[in-house]
Coordinates of C-alpha atoms and ligand atoms in Angstrom, one line a residue:
M11 CA -15.5 -70.7 76.8
K12 CA -15.7 -69.2 73.2
R13 CA -12.5 -67.1 73.9
R14 CA -10.5 -70.3 75.3
Q15 CA -11.2 -71.8 72.0
A16 CA -10.2 -69.0 69.8
L17 CA -7.1 -68.7 71.9
S18 CA -6.1 -72.3 71.4
T19 CA -6.8 -72.3 67.9
L20 CA -4.5 -69.3 67.8
G21 CA -2.1 -71.4 69.4
T22 CA -2.2 -74.2 67.0
L23 CA -1.8 -71.7 64.1
V24 CA 1.6 -70.3 65.8
L25 CA 2.8 -74.0 65.8
A26 CA 2.0 -74.3 62.4
L27 CA 2.8 -71.2 60.5
G28 CA 5.7 -69.9 63.1
P29 CA 5.7 -66.5 64.4
A30 CA 7.1 -64.9 60.9
E31 CA 3.6 -65.8 59.3
L32 CA 1.6 -64.7 62.3
A33 CA 2.8 -61.0 61.5
F34 CA -0.4 -61.0 59.4
G35 CA -1.6 -57.9 59.9
A36 CA -1.1 -55.4 57.3
S37 CA -0.2 -51.7 58.3
I38 CA -2.3 -48.9 57.1
V39 CA 0.0 -46.1 55.5
A40 CA -2.9 -43.7 55.0
V41 CA -6.9 -43.2 54.5
R42 CA -8.3 -40.6 52.2
V43 CA -11.6 -39.4 51.3
W44 CA -12.3 -37.7 48.1
P45 CA -16.0 -36.0 48.2
A46 CA -17.5 -34.7 44.8
S47 CA -21.0 -34.5 43.6
D48 CA -20.1 -37.2 41.1
Y49 CA -18.9 -39.8 43.5
T50 CA -17.2 -40.0 46.8
R51 CA -14.1 -42.0 47.1
L52 CA -12.7 -43.6 50.1
T53 CA -9.0 -45.0 50.0
I54 CA -7.2 -47.3 52.4
E55 CA -3.6 -47.7 51.8
S56 CA -1.6 -50.2 53.2
D57 CA 2.0 -52.1 52.8
K58 CA 0.0 -55.4 52.0
A59 CA -3.2 -55.9 49.9
L60 CA -6.2 -55.9 51.9
Q61 CA -8.9 -58.4 51.6
A62 CA -12.3 -56.8 52.0
A63 CA -16.1 -57.4 51.7
H64 CA -19.0 -55.1 51.8
F65 CA -22.5 -55.0 52.1
L66 CA -25.2 -52.3 52.1
T67 CA -28.4 -52.0 54.7
D68 CA -31.3 -49.9 54.4
G69 CA -33.2 -48.1 57.2
P70 CA -30.9 -46.5 58.1
Q71 CA -28.7 -46.4 54.9
R72 CA -25.1 -47.6 55.6
L73 CA -22.5 -49.2 53.9
V74 CA -20.7 -52.0 56.0
V75 CA -17.1 -53.0 55.2
D76 CA -15.3 -55.7 56.6
I77 CA -11.5 -56.1 56.2
E78 CA -9.5 -59.3 57.1
N79 CA -6.5 -59.8 59.1
L80 CA -6.2 -56.3 60.1
E81 CA -5.9 -54.7 63.5
L82 CA -7.4 -51.4 64.3
S83 CA -4.9 -48.8 64.3
P84 CA -4.8 -45.0 64.6
A85 CA -4.0 -44.5 61.1
L86 CA -7.5 -46.3 60.4
R87 CA -9.3 -44.3 63.2
E88 CA -8.1 -40.9 60.9
L89 CA -10.9 -42.1 58.7
V90 CA -13.4 -40.8 61.4
G91 CA -12.1 -37.3 61.3
K92 CA -11.6 -37.1 57.5
V93 CA -15.4 -37.1 56.2
R94 CA -16.5 -33.4 55.7
P95 CA -19.8 -32.4 56.7
D96 CA -20.6 -31.2 52.8
D97 CA -19.5 -34.9 51.6
P98 CA -22.8 -35.4 49.2
F99 CA -22.8 -39.2 50.2
I100 CA -21.0 -39.9 53.6
A101 CA -22.8 -38.6 56.9
G102 CA -20.3 -40.3 59.1
V103 CA -17.6 -43.2 59.3
R104 CA -17.3 -45.4 62.5
V105 CA -14.2 -48.1 62.8
G106 CA -14.1 -51.0 65.2
Q107 CA -12.5 -54.2 65.6
N108 CA -15.5 -56.4 64.7
Q109 CA -13.5 -59.9 65.3
P110 CA -10.1 -60.4 66.8
R111 CA -8.8 -60.1 63.0
V112 CA -11.6 -58.1 61.2
V113 CA -11.7 -54.4 61.2
R114 CA -15.3 -53.1 60.4
L115 CA -16.3 -49.9 59.1
V116 CA -19.7 -48.7 59.1
I117 CA -20.3 -45.8 56.9
D118 CA -23.5 -43.9 57.4
L119 CA -25.1 -42.7 54.2
K120 CA -26.8 -39.5 53.2
Q121 CA -28.4 -41.0 50.2
A122 CA -28.6 -44.3 48.6
V123 CA -25.2 -45.7 46.8
K124 CA -23.9 -48.0 44.3
P125 CA -20.6 -48.9 45.6
Q126 CA -17.5 -50.2 43.7
Q127 CA -14.9 -52.1 45.4
F128 CA -11.6 -52.6 44.1
A129 CA -7.7 -52.8 44.7
L130 CA -4.9 -51.1 43.2
P131 CA -1.4 -52.4 43.1
P132 CA 1.4 -50.4 44.1
V133 CA 2.1 -47.6 41.7
A134 CA 4.3 -44.3 41.7
A135 CA 4.3 -43.1 45.2
Y136 CA 1.5 -45.3 46.5
Q137 CA 1.5 -48.7 48.0
H138 CA -1.6 -51.2 48.0
R139 CA -4.9 -49.4 47.8
L140 CA -8.3 -50.5 48.8
V141 CA -10.7 -48.2 47.0
F142 CA -14.5 -47.5 47.6
D143 CA -16.3 -45.6 45.2
L144 CA -19.7 -44.4 46.2
Y145 CA -21.8 -43.4 43.2
P146 CA -25.3 -42.2 43.3
T147 CA -28.1 -44.6 42.3
Q148 CA -29.0 -42.2 39.5
A149 CA -25.9 -40.7 37.8
A150 CA -26.3 -37.2 36.9
D151 CA -26.8 -35.7 33.6
P152 CA -24.1 -33.3 32.7
L153 CA -26.5 -31.2 30.5
A154 CA -29.0 -31.1 32.9
A155 CA -26.2 -30.1 35.5
M156 CA -24.9 -27.4 33.1
I157 CA -28.4 -26.0 32.9
L158 CA -29.2 -26.0 36.4
E159 CA -25.6 -24.2 37.0
R160 CA -26.6 -21.8 34.2
D161 CA -29.8 -21.0 35.8
Q162 CA -28.4 -20.7 39.4
A163 CA -25.7 -18.3 38.3
E164 CA -28.4 -16.2 36.5
R165 CA -30.5 -16.3 39.5
A166 CA -27.6 -15.1 41.6
A167 CA -26.7 -12.4 39.3
G168 CA -30.2 -11.1 39.5
Q169 CA -30.5 -11.5 43.4
A170 CA -27.1 -9.4 43.6
I171 CA -28.5 -6.5 41.6
Q172 CA -31.5 -6.7 43.5
D173 CA -29.6 -6.7 46.8
A174 CA -27.4 -3.8 45.5
L175 CA -30.3 -1.7 44.5
G176 CA -32.2 -2.3 47.9
E177 CA -29.0 -1.4 49.6
F178 CA -28.8 1.9 47.7
I179 CA -32.2 2.8 48.1
G180 CA -32.0 2.1 52.1
Q181 CA -29.1 4.4 52.2
L182 CA -31.0 7.1 50.4
E183 CA -33.5 6.7 52.9
R184 CA -32.0 6.4 56.1
P185 CA -30.8 9.7 57.6
L186 CA -27.0 9.7 57.8
P187 CA -25.7 9.7 61.2
G188 CA -22.7 11.9 62.5
G189 CA -19.9 9.8 60.7
P190 CA -19.9 8.3 57.2
V191 CA -21.9 5.1 56.9
V192 CA -19.3 2.1 57.9
A193 CA -19.5 -0.5 55.5
Q194 CA -19.9 -4.0 57.1
A195 CA -16.7 -6.1 57.1
P196 CA -16.4 -8.1 53.8
A197 CA -17.5 -11.7 53.5
A198 CA -14.0 -12.5 51.9
S199 CA -12.7 -12.2 55.6
S200 CA -14.4 -15.0 57.1
P201 CA -13.4 -18.4 56.2
A202 CA -14.9 -19.5 53.1
P203 CA -18.4 -21.4 53.5
A204 CA -18.2 -25.0 52.2
R205 CA -19.5 -25.1 48.6
P206 CA -23.0 -26.1 48.1
R207 CA -23.0 -29.4 46.5
Q208 CA -25.9 -30.8 44.4
T209 CA -27.1 -33.8 46.3
T210 CA -30.4 -34.1 44.4
S211 CA -30.8 -35.3 41.0
P212 CA -30.9 -32.6 38.6
P213 CA -34.3 -31.5 37.2
E214 CA -35.7 -32.6 33.7
V215 CA -34.5 -30.5 30.7
S216 CA -37.2 -29.0 29.2
A217 CA -37.7 -28.7 25.4
A218 CA -37.0 -24.8 25.8
Q219 CA -34.1 -24.9 27.7
R220 CA -33.0 -27.7 25.2
E221 CA -33.5 -25.5 22.4
R222 CA -31.5 -22.7 24.4
I223 CA -28.6 -25.1 24.6
N224 CA -28.9 -26.3 21.1
R225 CA -27.9 -22.9 19.8
L226 CA -25.1 -22.5 22.3
T227 CA -21.2 -23.3 21.6
I228 CA -20.4 -25.7 24.4
V229 CA -16.6 -26.2 25.3
A230 CA -15.9 -28.9 27.7
I231 CA -12.7 -28.0 30.0
D232 CA -10.9 -30.8 31.4
P233 CA -8.5 -29.8 34.3
G234 CA -6.1 -32.9 34.4
H235 CA -5.4 -35.4 37.1
G236 CA -7.2 -34.7 40.7
G237 CA -8.1 -36.6 43.7
E238 CA -5.6 -39.6 44.1
D239 CA -3.7 -38.2 41.0
P240 CA -2.0 -35.0 42.0
G241 CA -0.1 -35.0 38.4
A242 CA 3.2 -33.4 38.3
I243 CA 4.5 -31.8 41.7
G244 CA 6.8 -28.5 41.4
P245 CA 10.1 -28.2 43.3
S246 CA 8.6 -26.1 46.1
G247 CA 5.2 -28.7 46.4
L248 CA 2.7 -26.9 43.6
K249 CA 0.5 -29.7 42.6
E250 CA -0.4 -29.7 39.0
K251 CA -4.1 -30.9 39.8
D252 CA -4.5 -27.8 41.9
V253 CA -3.0 -25.4 39.5
V254 CA -5.0 -26.5 36.3
L255 CA -8.3 -26.5 38.1
Q256 CA -7.8 -22.9 39.3
I257 CA -7.2 -22.1 35.4
A258 CA -10.1 -24.1 34.4
L259 CA -12.5 -22.5 37.0
Q260 CA -11.3 -19.1 35.5
L261 CA -11.6 -20.2 31.8
R262 CA -15.2 -21.5 32.9
D263 CA -16.1 -18.1 33.7
R264 CA -14.6 -16.3 31.0
I265 CA -16.2 -18.5 28.7
N266 CA -19.8 -18.4 30.5
A267 CA -19.8 -14.5 30.4
H268 CA -20.2 -14.8 26.6
P269 CA -23.6 -15.0 25.7
S270 CA -23.6 -18.1 23.2
M271 CA -20.8 -19.9 24.8
R272 CA -21.0 -22.2 27.6
A273 CA -18.3 -24.1 29.5
M274 CA -18.9 -27.6 30.9
L275 CA -16.0 -28.8 33.4
T276 CA -15.1 -32.4 33.4
R277 CA -14.0 -31.8 37.2
D278 CA -14.8 -28.8 39.3
D279 CA -13.1 -30.0 42.6
D280 CA -10.4 -32.3 43.7
F281 CA -11.4 -35.8 42.6
F282 CA -10.2 -38.3 40.0
V283 CA -11.8 -38.5 36.8
P284 CA -11.0 -41.5 34.6
L285 CA -9.6 -40.4 31.1
Y286 CA -12.5 -42.2 29.3
E287 CA -14.8 -40.6 31.7
R288 CA -13.8 -37.0 30.6
V289 CA -14.2 -37.8 27.2
S290 CA -17.6 -39.5 27.9
K291 CA -18.7 -36.3 29.9
A292 CA -17.9 -34.0 26.9
R293 CA -19.6 -36.3 24.2
R294 CA -22.8 -36.3 26.7
V295 CA -22.9 -32.8 26.4
Q296 CA -22.2 -32.9 22.5
A297 CA -19.4 -30.3 23.2
D298 CA -18.0 -28.3 20.0
L299 CA -14.5 -28.4 21.5
F300 CA -12.7 -30.2 24.5
V301 CA -9.7 -28.6 26.0
S302 CA -7.5 -30.5 28.5
I303 CA -5.4 -28.3 30.8
H304 CA -1.9 -29.5 32.2
A305 CA 1.3 -28.1 33.8
D306 CA 3.4 -31.1 33.8
A307 CA 7.1 -32.0 34.6
F308 CA 9.9 -33.0 32.5
F309 CA 13.1 -34.7 32.5
T310 CA 15.3 -31.6 33.3
P311 CA 14.3 -28.7 35.5
E312 CA 15.5 -26.3 32.6
A313 CA 12.6 -27.4 30.4
R314 CA 10.1 -24.7 29.9
G315 CA 7.4 -23.2 27.9
A316 CA 4.1 -24.2 26.8
S317 CA 3.0 -26.8 24.5
V318 CA -0.4 -27.7 22.7
F319 CA -1.1 -31.1 21.8
A320 CA -3.7 -33.0 19.5
L321 CA -4.4 -36.6 18.9
S322 CA -2.2 -38.5 16.3
Q323 CA -3.7 -41.5 14.4
G324 CA 0.0 -42.7 13.7
G325 CA 3.0 -42.5 15.5
A326 CA 3.7 -39.4 17.9
T327 CA 5.5 -36.1 16.0
S328 CA 8.5 -36.4 18.5
A329 CA 9.9 -38.3 21.0
A330 CA 9.1 -35.8 23.7
A331 CA 5.3 -35.9 22.8
R332 CA 5.1 -39.6 22.6
W333 CA 6.8 -39.6 26.3
M334 CA 4.2 -37.0 27.3
A335 CA 1.4 -38.8 26.2
N336 CA 2.4 -42.0 27.9
K337 CA 2.7 -40.0 31.0
E338 CA -0.7 -38.8 30.7
N339 CA -2.3 -42.1 29.8
D340 CA -0.6 -43.4 33.1
A341 CA -3.2 -41.3 35.1
D342 CA -5.8 -43.8 35.3
L343 CA -3.1 -46.1 36.9
V344 CA -2.4 -43.4 39.6
G345 CA -5.6 -42.1 40.1
G346 CA -7.4 -45.5 40.3
V347 CA -9.6 -46.9 37.8
N348 CA -12.1 -50.1 38.4
I349 CA -10.9 -52.0 35.3
A350 CA -13.7 -54.5 36.2
A351 CA -16.4 -52.2 35.3
K352 CA -18.0 -53.2 32.2
D353 CA -18.4 -49.3 30.6
T354 CA -15.0 -48.7 30.9
Q355 CA -14.1 -51.5 28.1
V356 CA -17.1 -50.5 26.1
L357 CA -16.1 -46.8 26.1
R358 CA -12.3 -47.6 25.4
T359 CA -13.5 -49.4 22.4
L360 CA -15.6 -46.8 21.2
L361 CA -12.9 -44.2 21.5
D362 CA -10.6 -46.1 19.4
M363 CA -12.9 -44.9 16.3
S364 CA -10.8 -41.6 16.3
T365 CA -11.2 -39.7 13.0
A366 CA -9.0 -38.0 10.4
A367 CA -11.5 -34.9 10.5
Q368 CA -11.5 -34.6 14.4
I369 CA -7.4 -34.2 14.1
K370 CA -7.4 -31.7 11.4
D371 CA -10.1 -29.4 13.3
S372 CA -7.8 -29.9 16.6
L373 CA -4.9 -28.9 14.7
K374 CA -6.6 -25.7 13.6
V375 CA -7.8 -24.8 17.2
G376 CA -4.6 -26.1 18.7
Q377 CA -2.5 -23.5 16.5
E378 CA -5.0 -20.5 17.3
V379 CA -4.4 -21.3 21.1
L380 CA -0.7 -21.8 20.8
S381 CA -0.1 -18.5 19.1
R382 CA -1.9 -16.8 22.0
I383 CA -0.2 -18.5 24.7
G384 CA 3.2 -17.4 23.0
G385 CA 1.9 -13.9 23.6
V386 CA 2.0 -14.7 27.4
G387 CA 5.0 -16.8 27.7
R388 CA 7.4 -18.8 26.1
L389 CA 6.5 -21.8 23.9
H390 CA 8.1 -25.1 24.1
K391 CA 7.3 -25.7 20.5
R392 CA 6.0 -23.4 17.9
Q393 CA 4.0 -26.3 16.1
V394 CA 1.1 -28.5 17.6
E395 CA 2.6 -31.8 18.4
Q396 CA 0.6 -35.0 18.1
A397 CA 0.8 -38.3 20.0
G398 CA -1.7 -40.8 21.4
F399 CA -3.5 -39.4 24.2
A400 CA -6.5 -41.1 25.6
V401 CA -8.3 -38.1 26.7
L402 CA -8.2 -36.2 23.2
K403 CA -9.9 -39.7 21.6
A404 CA -13.5 -38.4 21.2
P405 CA -14.2 -39.2 17.5
D406 CA -16.4 -36.2 16.9
I407 CA -15.0 -33.3 19.1
P408 CA -11.9 -31.4 18.2
S409 CA -9.8 -32.1 21.2
I410 CA -6.5 -30.4 22.5
L411 CA -4.2 -30.6 25.3
V412 CA -2.4 -27.7 26.8
E413 CA 0.7 -28.1 28.6
T414 CA 0.4 -24.5 30.0
A415 CA 4.0 -24.9 31.5
F416 CA 6.4 -27.0 33.0
I417 CA 5.9 -27.3 36.7
S418 CA 9.3 -28.8 37.1
N419 CA 10.9 -25.6 36.4
P420 CA 11.3 -23.4 39.4
Q421 CA 10.6 -20.1 37.6
E422 CA 7.7 -21.4 35.6
E423 CA 6.1 -23.3 38.9
S424 CA 6.0 -19.8 40.5
R425 CA 4.5 -18.2 37.4
L426 CA 1.8 -20.7 37.8
R427 CA 1.1 -19.8 41.1
D428 CA 0.7 -16.0 40.2
P429 CA -2.9 -14.8 39.7
D430 CA -2.0 -12.2 37.1
Y431 CA -0.1 -14.8 35.3
Q432 CA -3.1 -17.2 35.5
A433 CA -5.3 -14.7 34.2
R434 CA -3.5 -14.0 31.4
L435 CA -3.0 -17.4 30.6
V436 CA -7.0 -17.9 30.6
E437 CA -7.2 -14.7 28.5
A438 CA -4.9 -16.1 25.6
L439 CA -6.8 -19.8 26.1
Y440 CA -10.2 -18.0 25.7
S441 CA -9.1 -15.6 22.7
G442 CA -7.7 -18.6 20.8
I443 CA -10.9 -20.6 21.4
R444 CA -12.8 -17.6 20.2
R445 CA -10.7 -17.2 17.2
Y446 CA -11.3 -20.7 16.2
F447 CA -14.9 -20.5 16.3
A448 CA -15.0 -17.3 14.6
R449 CA -13.3 -18.9 11.6
N450 CA -14.9 -22.2 12.0
P451 CA -18.5 -21.7 13.4
A452 CA -19.9 -24.6 15.2
L453 CA -22.5 -26.3 13.1
S454 CA -25.9 -25.9 14.3
R455 CA -26.8 -29.3 15.1
Q456 CA -29.3 -31.1 17.3
R457 CA -28.4 -32.4 20.6
S458 CA -30.2 -35.4 21.5
T459 CA -28.9 -36.1 25.2
Ligands
ZN508 ZN1 -0.8 -33.6 33.4

């Protein structure tokens, strides 16, 4: 009976609207899941804007999303297989046609979340996007996370030494068989295990740990782009977001090997971090320096060489610098930011108080880094350039943006891929940073985070 009613209603609609309007269904172009310990993002891209509503249930914890005017399609079903077992928030997704024109997603959760739902208009290579960002109910404290990471690294190092010693002693005690001892197949030949993710909230920072941190020089390393925002893409397909993450991870290890320095990454995985959030993370650990790493494209494939940028209070130092800043500042459009979130506006206003002192220090560190990078490869410009980069706007932290190379140049793209070139680049960045701190020691100050 109900079904017959629905059919007759549908019939009326056909008469009222005509067949053209009835092609209501948006087509799903792609679905993506970007898991990270900060937050997991779920993106549904379609050729028309989607209407959706969501609600949470607990016991079991679920996020239920109803998308209107949509037919279940194979593209949407792909979502089910895109959830990774190590996703910190999502245990699984089920997709079904809830009502004739409503598709329901049931997202089984691993922990309580604060979901943010927003829509993004078409931009760059993307059509309409419906986005769900699942944040933990308690945001991770980057300072505590940094301490935890350091403690884990120290424990792992200690364990490795103990294991090696145990193995050595074991070999001494073991009577040798006829042939030489054959080592076990190296672990590297097996597929890399999923990186453990921190799903519980980090421990409280003790006074002693805080004191140790107070004496450290903290460098915030910011690998550009990530997640929905691939950055520039080289002629053979190398993505800026991937190569800058590789460089940033190596720079982090290089810095952490120094006993009185500590690195904090604004992202350590393939997910998008809004520009203001990158700055905010650096401020929360009261970083002494902020280094954003990029490898952008340029108008022409011939453009080559590294450049270093600092913030400008007035205009840009060149048309190219202005162009680059505008392009980088568009990252939020491509990466996708929920502009309705209140803290976004508050932070943006706060970050407009950039100071002349910050810029002065940024130029100093920029020049040190530039001169070291000049020893690795060609420089695009010998001077540190300046423009209004949003990501360099921490009013109290010297901040530079390093364009390591132009990924749009085929030769530079292949160099960026080369582990040896990456290592030399990391060494140049590191020694430039060290030289800056040697000449301008970080003031010992009370970190209050
Ligand atoms: Zn970039």
